[in-house]
PDB file of C-alpha atoms and ligand atoms in Angstrom:
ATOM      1  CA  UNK A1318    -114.257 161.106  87.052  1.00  0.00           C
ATOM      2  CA  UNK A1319    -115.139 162.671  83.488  1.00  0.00           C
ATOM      3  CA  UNK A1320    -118.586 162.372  81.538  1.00  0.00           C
ATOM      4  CA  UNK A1321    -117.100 159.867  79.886  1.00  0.00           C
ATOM      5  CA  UNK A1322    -115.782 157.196  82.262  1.00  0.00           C
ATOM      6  CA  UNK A1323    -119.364 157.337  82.910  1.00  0.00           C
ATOM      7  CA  UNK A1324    -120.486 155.981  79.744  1.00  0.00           C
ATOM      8  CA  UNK A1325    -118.493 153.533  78.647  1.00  0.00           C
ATOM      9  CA  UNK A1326    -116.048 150.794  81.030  1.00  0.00           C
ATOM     10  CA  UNK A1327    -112.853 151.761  80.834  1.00  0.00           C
ATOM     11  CA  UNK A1328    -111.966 147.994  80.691  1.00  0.00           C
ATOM     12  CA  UNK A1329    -114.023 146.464  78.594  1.00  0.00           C
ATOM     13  CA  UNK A1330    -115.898 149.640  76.582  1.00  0.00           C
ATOM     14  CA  UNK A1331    -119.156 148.224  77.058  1.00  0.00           C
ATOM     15  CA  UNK A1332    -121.643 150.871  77.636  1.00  0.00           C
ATOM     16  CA  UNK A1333    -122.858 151.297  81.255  1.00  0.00           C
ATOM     17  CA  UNK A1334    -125.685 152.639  82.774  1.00  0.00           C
ATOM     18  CA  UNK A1335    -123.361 153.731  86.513  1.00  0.00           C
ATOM     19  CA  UNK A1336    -119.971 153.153  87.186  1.00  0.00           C
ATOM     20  CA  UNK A1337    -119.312 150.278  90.002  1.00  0.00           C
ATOM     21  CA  UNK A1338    -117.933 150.629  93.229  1.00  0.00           C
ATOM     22  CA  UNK A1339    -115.101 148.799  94.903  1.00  0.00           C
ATOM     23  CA  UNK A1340    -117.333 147.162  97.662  1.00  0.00           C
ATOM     24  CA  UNK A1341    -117.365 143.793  97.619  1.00  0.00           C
ATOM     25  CA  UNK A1342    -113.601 143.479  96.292  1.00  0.00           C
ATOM     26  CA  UNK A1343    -112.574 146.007  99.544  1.00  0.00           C
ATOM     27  CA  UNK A1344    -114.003 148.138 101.749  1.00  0.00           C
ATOM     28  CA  UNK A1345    -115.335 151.549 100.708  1.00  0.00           C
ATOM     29  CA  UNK A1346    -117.147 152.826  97.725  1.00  0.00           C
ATOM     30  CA  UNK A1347    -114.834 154.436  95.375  1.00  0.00           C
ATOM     31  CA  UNK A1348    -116.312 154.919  91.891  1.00  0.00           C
ATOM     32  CA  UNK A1349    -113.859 152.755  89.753  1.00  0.00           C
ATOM     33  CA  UNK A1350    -114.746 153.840  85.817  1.00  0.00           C
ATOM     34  CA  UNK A1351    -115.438 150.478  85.126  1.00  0.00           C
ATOM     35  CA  UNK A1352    -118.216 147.834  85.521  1.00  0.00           C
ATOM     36  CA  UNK A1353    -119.437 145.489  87.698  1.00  0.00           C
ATOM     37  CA  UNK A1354    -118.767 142.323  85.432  1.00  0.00           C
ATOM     38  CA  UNK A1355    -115.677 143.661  84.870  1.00  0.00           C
ATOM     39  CA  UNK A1356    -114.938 144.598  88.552  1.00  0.00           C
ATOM     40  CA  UNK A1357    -116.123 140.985  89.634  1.00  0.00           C
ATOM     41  CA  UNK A1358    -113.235 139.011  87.655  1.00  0.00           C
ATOM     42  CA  UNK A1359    -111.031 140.759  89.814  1.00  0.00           C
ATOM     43  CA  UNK A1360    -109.527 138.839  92.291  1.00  0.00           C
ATOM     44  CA  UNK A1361    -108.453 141.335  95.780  1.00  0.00           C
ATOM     45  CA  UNK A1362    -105.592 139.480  97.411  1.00  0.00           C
ATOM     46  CA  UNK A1363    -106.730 139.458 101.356  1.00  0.00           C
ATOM     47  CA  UNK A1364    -106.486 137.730 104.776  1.00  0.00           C
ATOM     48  CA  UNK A1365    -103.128 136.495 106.163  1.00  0.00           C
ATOM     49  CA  UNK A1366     -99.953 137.629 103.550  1.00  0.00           C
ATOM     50  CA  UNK A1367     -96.344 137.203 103.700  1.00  0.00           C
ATOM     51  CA  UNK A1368     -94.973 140.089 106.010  1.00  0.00           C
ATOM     52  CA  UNK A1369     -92.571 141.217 103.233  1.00  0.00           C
ATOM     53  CA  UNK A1370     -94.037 140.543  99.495  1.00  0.00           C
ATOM     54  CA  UNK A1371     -97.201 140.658 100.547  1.00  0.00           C
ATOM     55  CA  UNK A1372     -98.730 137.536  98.941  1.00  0.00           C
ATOM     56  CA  UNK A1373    -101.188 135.194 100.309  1.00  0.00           C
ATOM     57  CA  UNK A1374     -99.492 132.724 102.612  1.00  0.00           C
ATOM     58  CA  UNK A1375     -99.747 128.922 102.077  1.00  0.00           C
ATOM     59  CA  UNK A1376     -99.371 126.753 104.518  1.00  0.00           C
ATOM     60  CA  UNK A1377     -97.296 124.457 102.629  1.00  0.00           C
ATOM     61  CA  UNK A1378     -95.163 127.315 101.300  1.00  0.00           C
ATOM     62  CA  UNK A1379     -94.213 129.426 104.224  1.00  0.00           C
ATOM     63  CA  UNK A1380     -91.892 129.338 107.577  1.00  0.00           C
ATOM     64  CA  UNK A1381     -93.562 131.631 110.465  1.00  0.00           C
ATOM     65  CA  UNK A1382     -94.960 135.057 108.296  1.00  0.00           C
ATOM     66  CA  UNK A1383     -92.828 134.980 105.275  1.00  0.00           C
ATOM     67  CA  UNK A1384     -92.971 132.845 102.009  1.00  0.00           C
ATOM     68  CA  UNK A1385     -90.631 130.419 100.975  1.00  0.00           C
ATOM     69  CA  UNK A1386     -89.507 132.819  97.982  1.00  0.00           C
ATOM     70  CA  UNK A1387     -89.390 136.206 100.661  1.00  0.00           C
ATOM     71  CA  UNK A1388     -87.275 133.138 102.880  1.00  0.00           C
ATOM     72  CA  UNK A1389     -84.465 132.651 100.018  1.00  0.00           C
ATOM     73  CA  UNK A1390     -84.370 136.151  99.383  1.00  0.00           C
ATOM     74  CA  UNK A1391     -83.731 136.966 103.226  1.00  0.00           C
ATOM     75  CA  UNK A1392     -81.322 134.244 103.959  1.00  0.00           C
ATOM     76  CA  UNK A1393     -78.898 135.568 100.772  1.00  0.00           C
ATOM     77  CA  UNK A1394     -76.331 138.219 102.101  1.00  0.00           C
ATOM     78  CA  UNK A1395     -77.081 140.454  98.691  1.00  0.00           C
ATOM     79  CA  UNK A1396     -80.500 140.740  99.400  1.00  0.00           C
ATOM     80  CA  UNK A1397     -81.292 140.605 102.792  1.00  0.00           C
ATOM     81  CA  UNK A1398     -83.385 143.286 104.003  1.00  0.00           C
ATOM     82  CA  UNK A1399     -83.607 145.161 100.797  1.00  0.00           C
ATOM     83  CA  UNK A1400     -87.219 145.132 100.698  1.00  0.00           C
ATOM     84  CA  UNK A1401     -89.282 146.435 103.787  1.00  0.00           C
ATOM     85  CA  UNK A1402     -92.892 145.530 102.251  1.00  0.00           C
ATOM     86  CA  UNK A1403     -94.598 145.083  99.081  1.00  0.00           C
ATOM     87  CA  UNK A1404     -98.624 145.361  99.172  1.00  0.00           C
ATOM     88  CA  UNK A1405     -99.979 143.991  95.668  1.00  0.00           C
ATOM     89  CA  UNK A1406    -103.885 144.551  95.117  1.00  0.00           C
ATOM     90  CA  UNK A1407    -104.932 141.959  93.327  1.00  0.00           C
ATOM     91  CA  UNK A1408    -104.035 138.279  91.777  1.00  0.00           C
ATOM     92  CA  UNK A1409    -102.677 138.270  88.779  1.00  0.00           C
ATOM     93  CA  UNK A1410    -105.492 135.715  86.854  1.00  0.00           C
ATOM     94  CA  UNK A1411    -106.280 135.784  83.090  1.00  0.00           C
ATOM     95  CA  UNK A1412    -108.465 138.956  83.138  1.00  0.00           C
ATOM     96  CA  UNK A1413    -106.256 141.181  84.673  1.00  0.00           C
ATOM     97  CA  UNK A1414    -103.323 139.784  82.579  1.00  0.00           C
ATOM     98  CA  UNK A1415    -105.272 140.810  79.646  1.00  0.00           C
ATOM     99  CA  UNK A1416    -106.331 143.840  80.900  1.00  0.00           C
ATOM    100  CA  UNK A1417    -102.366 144.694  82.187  1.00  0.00           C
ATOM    101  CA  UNK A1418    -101.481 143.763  78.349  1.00  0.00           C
ATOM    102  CA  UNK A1419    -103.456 146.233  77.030  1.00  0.00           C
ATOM    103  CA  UNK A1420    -102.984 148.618  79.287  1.00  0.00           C
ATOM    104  CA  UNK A1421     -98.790 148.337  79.116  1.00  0.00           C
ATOM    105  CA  UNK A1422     -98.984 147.674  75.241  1.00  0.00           C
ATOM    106  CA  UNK A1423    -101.893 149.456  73.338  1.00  0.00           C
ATOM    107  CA  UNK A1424    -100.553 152.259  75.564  1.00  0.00           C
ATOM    108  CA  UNK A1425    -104.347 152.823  77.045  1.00  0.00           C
ATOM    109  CA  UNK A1426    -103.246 155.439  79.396  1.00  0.00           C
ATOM    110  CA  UNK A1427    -106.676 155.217  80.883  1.00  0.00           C
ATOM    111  CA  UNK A1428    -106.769 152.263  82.377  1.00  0.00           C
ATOM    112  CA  UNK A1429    -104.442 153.485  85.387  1.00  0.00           C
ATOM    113  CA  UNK A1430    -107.743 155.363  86.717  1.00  0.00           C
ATOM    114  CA  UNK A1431    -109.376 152.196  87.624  1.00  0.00           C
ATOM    115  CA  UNK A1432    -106.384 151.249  89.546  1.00  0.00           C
ATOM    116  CA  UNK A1433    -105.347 154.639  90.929  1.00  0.00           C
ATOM    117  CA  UNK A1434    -108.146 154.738  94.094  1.00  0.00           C
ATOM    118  CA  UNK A1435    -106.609 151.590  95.545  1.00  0.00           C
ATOM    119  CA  UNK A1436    -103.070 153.018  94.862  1.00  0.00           C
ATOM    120  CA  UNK A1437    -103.699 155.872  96.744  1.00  0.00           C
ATOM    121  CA  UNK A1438    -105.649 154.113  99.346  1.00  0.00           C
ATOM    122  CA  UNK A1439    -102.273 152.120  99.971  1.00  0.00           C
ATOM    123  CA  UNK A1440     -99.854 155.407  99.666  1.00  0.00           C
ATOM    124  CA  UNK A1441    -102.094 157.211 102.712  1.00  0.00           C
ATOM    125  CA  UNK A1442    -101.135 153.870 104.980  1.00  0.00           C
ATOM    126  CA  UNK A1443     -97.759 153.901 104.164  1.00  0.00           C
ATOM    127  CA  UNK A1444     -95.821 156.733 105.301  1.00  0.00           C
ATOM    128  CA  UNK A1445     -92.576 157.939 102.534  1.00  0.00           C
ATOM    129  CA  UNK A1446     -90.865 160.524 101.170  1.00  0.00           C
ATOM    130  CA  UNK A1447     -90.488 159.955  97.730  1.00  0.00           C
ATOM    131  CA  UNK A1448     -92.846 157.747  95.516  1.00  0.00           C
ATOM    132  CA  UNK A1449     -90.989 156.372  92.584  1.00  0.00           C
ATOM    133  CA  UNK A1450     -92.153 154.311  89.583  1.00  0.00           C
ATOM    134  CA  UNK A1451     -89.985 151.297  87.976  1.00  0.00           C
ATOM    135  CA  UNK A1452     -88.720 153.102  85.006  1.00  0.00           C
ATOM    136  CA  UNK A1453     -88.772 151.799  81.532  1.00  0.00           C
ATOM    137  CA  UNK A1454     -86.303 151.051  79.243  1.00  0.00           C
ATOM    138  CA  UNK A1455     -85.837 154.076  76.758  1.00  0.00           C
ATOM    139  CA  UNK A1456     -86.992 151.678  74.157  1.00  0.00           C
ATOM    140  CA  UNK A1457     -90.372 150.608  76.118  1.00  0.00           C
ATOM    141  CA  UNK A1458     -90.729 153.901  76.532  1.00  0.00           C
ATOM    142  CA  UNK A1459     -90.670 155.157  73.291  1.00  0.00           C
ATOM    143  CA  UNK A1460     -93.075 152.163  72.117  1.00  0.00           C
ATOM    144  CA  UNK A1461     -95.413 152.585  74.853  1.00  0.00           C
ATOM    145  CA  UNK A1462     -95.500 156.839  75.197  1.00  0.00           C
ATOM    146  CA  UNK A1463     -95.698 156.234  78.870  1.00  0.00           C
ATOM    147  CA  UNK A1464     -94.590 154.445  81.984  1.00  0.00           C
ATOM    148  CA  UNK A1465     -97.478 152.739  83.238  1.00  0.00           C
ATOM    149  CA  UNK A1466     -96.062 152.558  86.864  1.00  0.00           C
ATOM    150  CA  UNK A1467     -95.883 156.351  86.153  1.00  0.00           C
ATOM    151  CA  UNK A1468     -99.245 156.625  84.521  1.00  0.00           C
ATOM    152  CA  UNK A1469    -100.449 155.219  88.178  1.00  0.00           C
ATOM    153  CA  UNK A1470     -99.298 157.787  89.961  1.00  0.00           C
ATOM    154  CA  UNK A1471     -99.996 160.933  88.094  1.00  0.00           C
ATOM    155  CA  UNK A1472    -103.696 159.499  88.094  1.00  0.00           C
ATOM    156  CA  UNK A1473    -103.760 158.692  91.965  1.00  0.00           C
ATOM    157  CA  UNK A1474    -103.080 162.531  92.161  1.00  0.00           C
ATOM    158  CA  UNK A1475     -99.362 162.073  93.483  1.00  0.00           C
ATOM    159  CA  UNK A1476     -96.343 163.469  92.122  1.00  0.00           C
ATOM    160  CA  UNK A1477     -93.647 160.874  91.177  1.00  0.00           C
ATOM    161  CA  UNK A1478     -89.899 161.231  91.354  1.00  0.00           C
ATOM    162  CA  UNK A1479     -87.749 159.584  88.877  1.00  0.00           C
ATOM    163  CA  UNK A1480     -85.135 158.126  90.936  1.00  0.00           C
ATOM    164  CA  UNK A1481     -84.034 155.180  88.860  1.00  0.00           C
ATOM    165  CA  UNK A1482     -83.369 154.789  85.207  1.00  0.00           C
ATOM    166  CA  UNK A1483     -82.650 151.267  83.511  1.00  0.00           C
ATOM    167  CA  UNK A1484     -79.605 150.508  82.154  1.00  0.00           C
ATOM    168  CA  UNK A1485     -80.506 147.339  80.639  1.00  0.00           C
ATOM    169  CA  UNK A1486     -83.103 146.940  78.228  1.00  0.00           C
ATOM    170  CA  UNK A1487     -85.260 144.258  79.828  1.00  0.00           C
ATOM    171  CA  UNK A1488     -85.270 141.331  78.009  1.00  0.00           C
ATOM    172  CA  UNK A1489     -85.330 139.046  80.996  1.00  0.00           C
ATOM    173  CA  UNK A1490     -88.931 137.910  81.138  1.00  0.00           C
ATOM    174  CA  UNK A1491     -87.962 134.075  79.992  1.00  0.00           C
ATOM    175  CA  UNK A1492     -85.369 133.666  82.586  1.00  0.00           C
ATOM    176  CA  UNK A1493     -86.116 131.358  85.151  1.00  0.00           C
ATOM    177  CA  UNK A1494     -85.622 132.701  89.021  1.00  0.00           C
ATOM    178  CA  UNK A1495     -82.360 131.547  89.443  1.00  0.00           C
ATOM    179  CA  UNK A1496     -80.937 133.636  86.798  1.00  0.00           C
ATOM    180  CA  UNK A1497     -82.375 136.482  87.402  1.00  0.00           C
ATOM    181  CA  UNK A1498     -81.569 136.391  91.110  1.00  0.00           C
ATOM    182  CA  UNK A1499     -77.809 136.666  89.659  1.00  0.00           C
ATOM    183  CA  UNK A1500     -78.688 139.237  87.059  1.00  0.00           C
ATOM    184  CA  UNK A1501     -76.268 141.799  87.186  1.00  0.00           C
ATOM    185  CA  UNK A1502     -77.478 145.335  88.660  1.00  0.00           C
ATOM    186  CA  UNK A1503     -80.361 146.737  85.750  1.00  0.00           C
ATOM    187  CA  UNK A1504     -80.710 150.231  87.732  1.00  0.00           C
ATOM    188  CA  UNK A1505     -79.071 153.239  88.155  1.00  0.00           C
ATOM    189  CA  UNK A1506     -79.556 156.310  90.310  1.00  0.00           C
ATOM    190  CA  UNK A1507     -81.858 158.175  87.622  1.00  0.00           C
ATOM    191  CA  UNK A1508     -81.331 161.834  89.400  1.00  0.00           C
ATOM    192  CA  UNK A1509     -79.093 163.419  92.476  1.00  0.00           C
ATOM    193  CA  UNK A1510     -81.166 163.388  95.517  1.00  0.00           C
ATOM    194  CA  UNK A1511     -80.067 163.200  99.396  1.00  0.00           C
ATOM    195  CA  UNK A1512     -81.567 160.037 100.082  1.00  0.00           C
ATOM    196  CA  UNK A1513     -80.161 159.288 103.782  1.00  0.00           C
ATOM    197  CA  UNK A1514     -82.810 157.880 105.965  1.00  0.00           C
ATOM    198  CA  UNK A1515     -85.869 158.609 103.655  1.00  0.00           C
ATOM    199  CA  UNK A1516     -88.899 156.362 102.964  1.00  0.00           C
ATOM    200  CA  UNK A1517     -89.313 155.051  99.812  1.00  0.00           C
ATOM    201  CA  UNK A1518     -92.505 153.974  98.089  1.00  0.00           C
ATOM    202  CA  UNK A1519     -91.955 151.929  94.398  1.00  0.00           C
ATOM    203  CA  UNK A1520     -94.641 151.397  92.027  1.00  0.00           C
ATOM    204  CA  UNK A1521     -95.141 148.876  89.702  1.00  0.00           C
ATOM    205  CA  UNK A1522     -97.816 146.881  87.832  1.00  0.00           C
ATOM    206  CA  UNK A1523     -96.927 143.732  88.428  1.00  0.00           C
ATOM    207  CA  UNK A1524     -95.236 141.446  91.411  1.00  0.00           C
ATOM    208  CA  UNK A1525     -93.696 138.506  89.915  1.00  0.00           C
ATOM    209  CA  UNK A1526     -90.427 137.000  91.505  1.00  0.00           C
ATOM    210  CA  UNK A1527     -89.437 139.941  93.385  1.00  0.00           C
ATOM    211  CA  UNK A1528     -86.110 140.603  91.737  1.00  0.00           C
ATOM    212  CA  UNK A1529     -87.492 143.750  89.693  1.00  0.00           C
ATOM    213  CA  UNK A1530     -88.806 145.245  93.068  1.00  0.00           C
ATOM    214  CA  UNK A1531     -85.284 144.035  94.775  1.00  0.00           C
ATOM    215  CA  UNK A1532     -83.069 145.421  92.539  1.00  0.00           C
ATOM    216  CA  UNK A1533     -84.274 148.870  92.397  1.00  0.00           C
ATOM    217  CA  UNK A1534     -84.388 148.549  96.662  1.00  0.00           C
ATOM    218  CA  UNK A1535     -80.854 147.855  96.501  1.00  0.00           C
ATOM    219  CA  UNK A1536     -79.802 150.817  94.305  1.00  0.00           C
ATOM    220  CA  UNK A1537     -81.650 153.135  96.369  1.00  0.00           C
ATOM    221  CA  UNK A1538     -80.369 151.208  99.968  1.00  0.00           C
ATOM    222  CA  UNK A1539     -77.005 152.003  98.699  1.00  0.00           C
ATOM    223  CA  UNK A1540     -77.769 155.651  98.152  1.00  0.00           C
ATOM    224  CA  UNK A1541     -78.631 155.740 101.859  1.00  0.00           C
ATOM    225  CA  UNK A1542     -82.798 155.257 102.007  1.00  0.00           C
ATOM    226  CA  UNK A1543     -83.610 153.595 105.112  1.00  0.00           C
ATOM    227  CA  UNK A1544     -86.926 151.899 103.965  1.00  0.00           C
ATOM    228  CA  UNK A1545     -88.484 150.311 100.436  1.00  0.00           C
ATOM    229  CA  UNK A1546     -91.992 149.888  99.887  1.00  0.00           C
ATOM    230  CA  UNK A1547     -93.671 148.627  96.910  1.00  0.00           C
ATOM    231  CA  UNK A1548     -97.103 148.951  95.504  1.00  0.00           C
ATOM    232  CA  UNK A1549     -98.051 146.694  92.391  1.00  0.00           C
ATOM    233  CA  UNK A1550    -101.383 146.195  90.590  1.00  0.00           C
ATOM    234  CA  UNK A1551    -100.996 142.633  90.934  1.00  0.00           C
ATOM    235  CA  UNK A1552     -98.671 139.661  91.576  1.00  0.00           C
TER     236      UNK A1552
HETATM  237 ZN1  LIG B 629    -116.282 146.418  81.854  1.00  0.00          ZN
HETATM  238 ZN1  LIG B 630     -92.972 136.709 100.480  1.00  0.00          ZN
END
């Protein structure tokens, strides 16, 4: 952490006296760069979670350990199997949708610090080979100046491989789950790399219907990886 996380939250700006710590949302102590009324809105998802997306299991809206959603996905020959596991930190409520929107579209590259302890706290308990972000369109890209999913894990201190590039610009955010189930295929094997039997860990901000995480599993499953992980922000 720099002087300056020190001084000012690198959520809300506000000047603070220390920087809080992640206990209380998880275990350990990890100085965050932000502060504790900021750190309070956010919401860790915990206890008992869906054995593949990782979401908080309802009782009305599960069958054994997976979620009705994880269900469709498995019981469609496309998709089945696909994705190993997806952990997602936190729950996606107003503040950290605000926060995420600034973060993806004022292009505040900073914000990834808060986020990048917990990231890396998840990449040391899942074993892979190659840690890969969810690419951006070359149009997000050049709006933003960065790939936030990227932008995570430069600042957890990992090196990411570009595996995937889009080859759709993504304009599917109004579609309803049924559609984009169907969707046709929006990635592409980004670079040439033997990927038979290897372990790989995606990284994204956010967790919403699965099919982002799915597709980009299925790319990379049909280049020969064995196992997909995720990691997202939120869901
Ligand atoms: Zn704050
Ligand atoms: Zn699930």
């Amino acid at each position: 952490m720099g002087m300056f996380s020190q001084e000012r939250c690198l959520i809300c700006h506000e000047e603070m006296v220390a920087s809080a710590t992640w206990r209380g949302v998880f275990l350990g102590e990890e100085v965050t760069g932000c502060c504790s009324r900021c750190l309070s809105k956010l919401e860790a998802i915990g206890g008992e979670t869906c054995r593949i997306c990782g979401r908080e299991l309802d009782s009305n809206f599960c069958k054994e350990d997976l979620c009705l959603d994880c269900v469709r996905w498995e019981e469609d020959g496309d998709w089945a199997g696909m994705l190993d596991s997806n952990i997602s930190l936190f729950h996606y409520n107003d503040f950290l949708r605000e926060t995420i929107a600034r973060y993806k579209f004022r292009g505040d590259y900073v914000l990834a610090r808060v986020f990048a302890e917990k990231i890396e706290e998840v990449l040391r308990k899942v074993p892979h080979d190659y840690l890969v972000p969810i690419p951006l369109s070359e149009e997000r890209l050049y709006e933003r100046g960065f790939n936030q999913s990227e932008a995570l894990i430069l600042e957890a201190g990992r090196e990411a491989t570009l595996l995937l590039a889009r080859i759709h610009s993504e304009k599917q955010s109004k579609k309803s789950r049924k559609d984009r189930i169907h969707l046709p295929q929006v990635f592409t094997l980004g670079r040439n790399e033997e990927l038979t039997g290897k372990t790989i860990m995606l990284v994204d901000d956010i967790y919403t219907t699965g099919s982002t995480i799915r597709h980009a599993a299925k790319i990379l499953k049909g280049a020969g990886a064995a196992r997909i992980h995720s990691v997202t922000i939120a869901r």
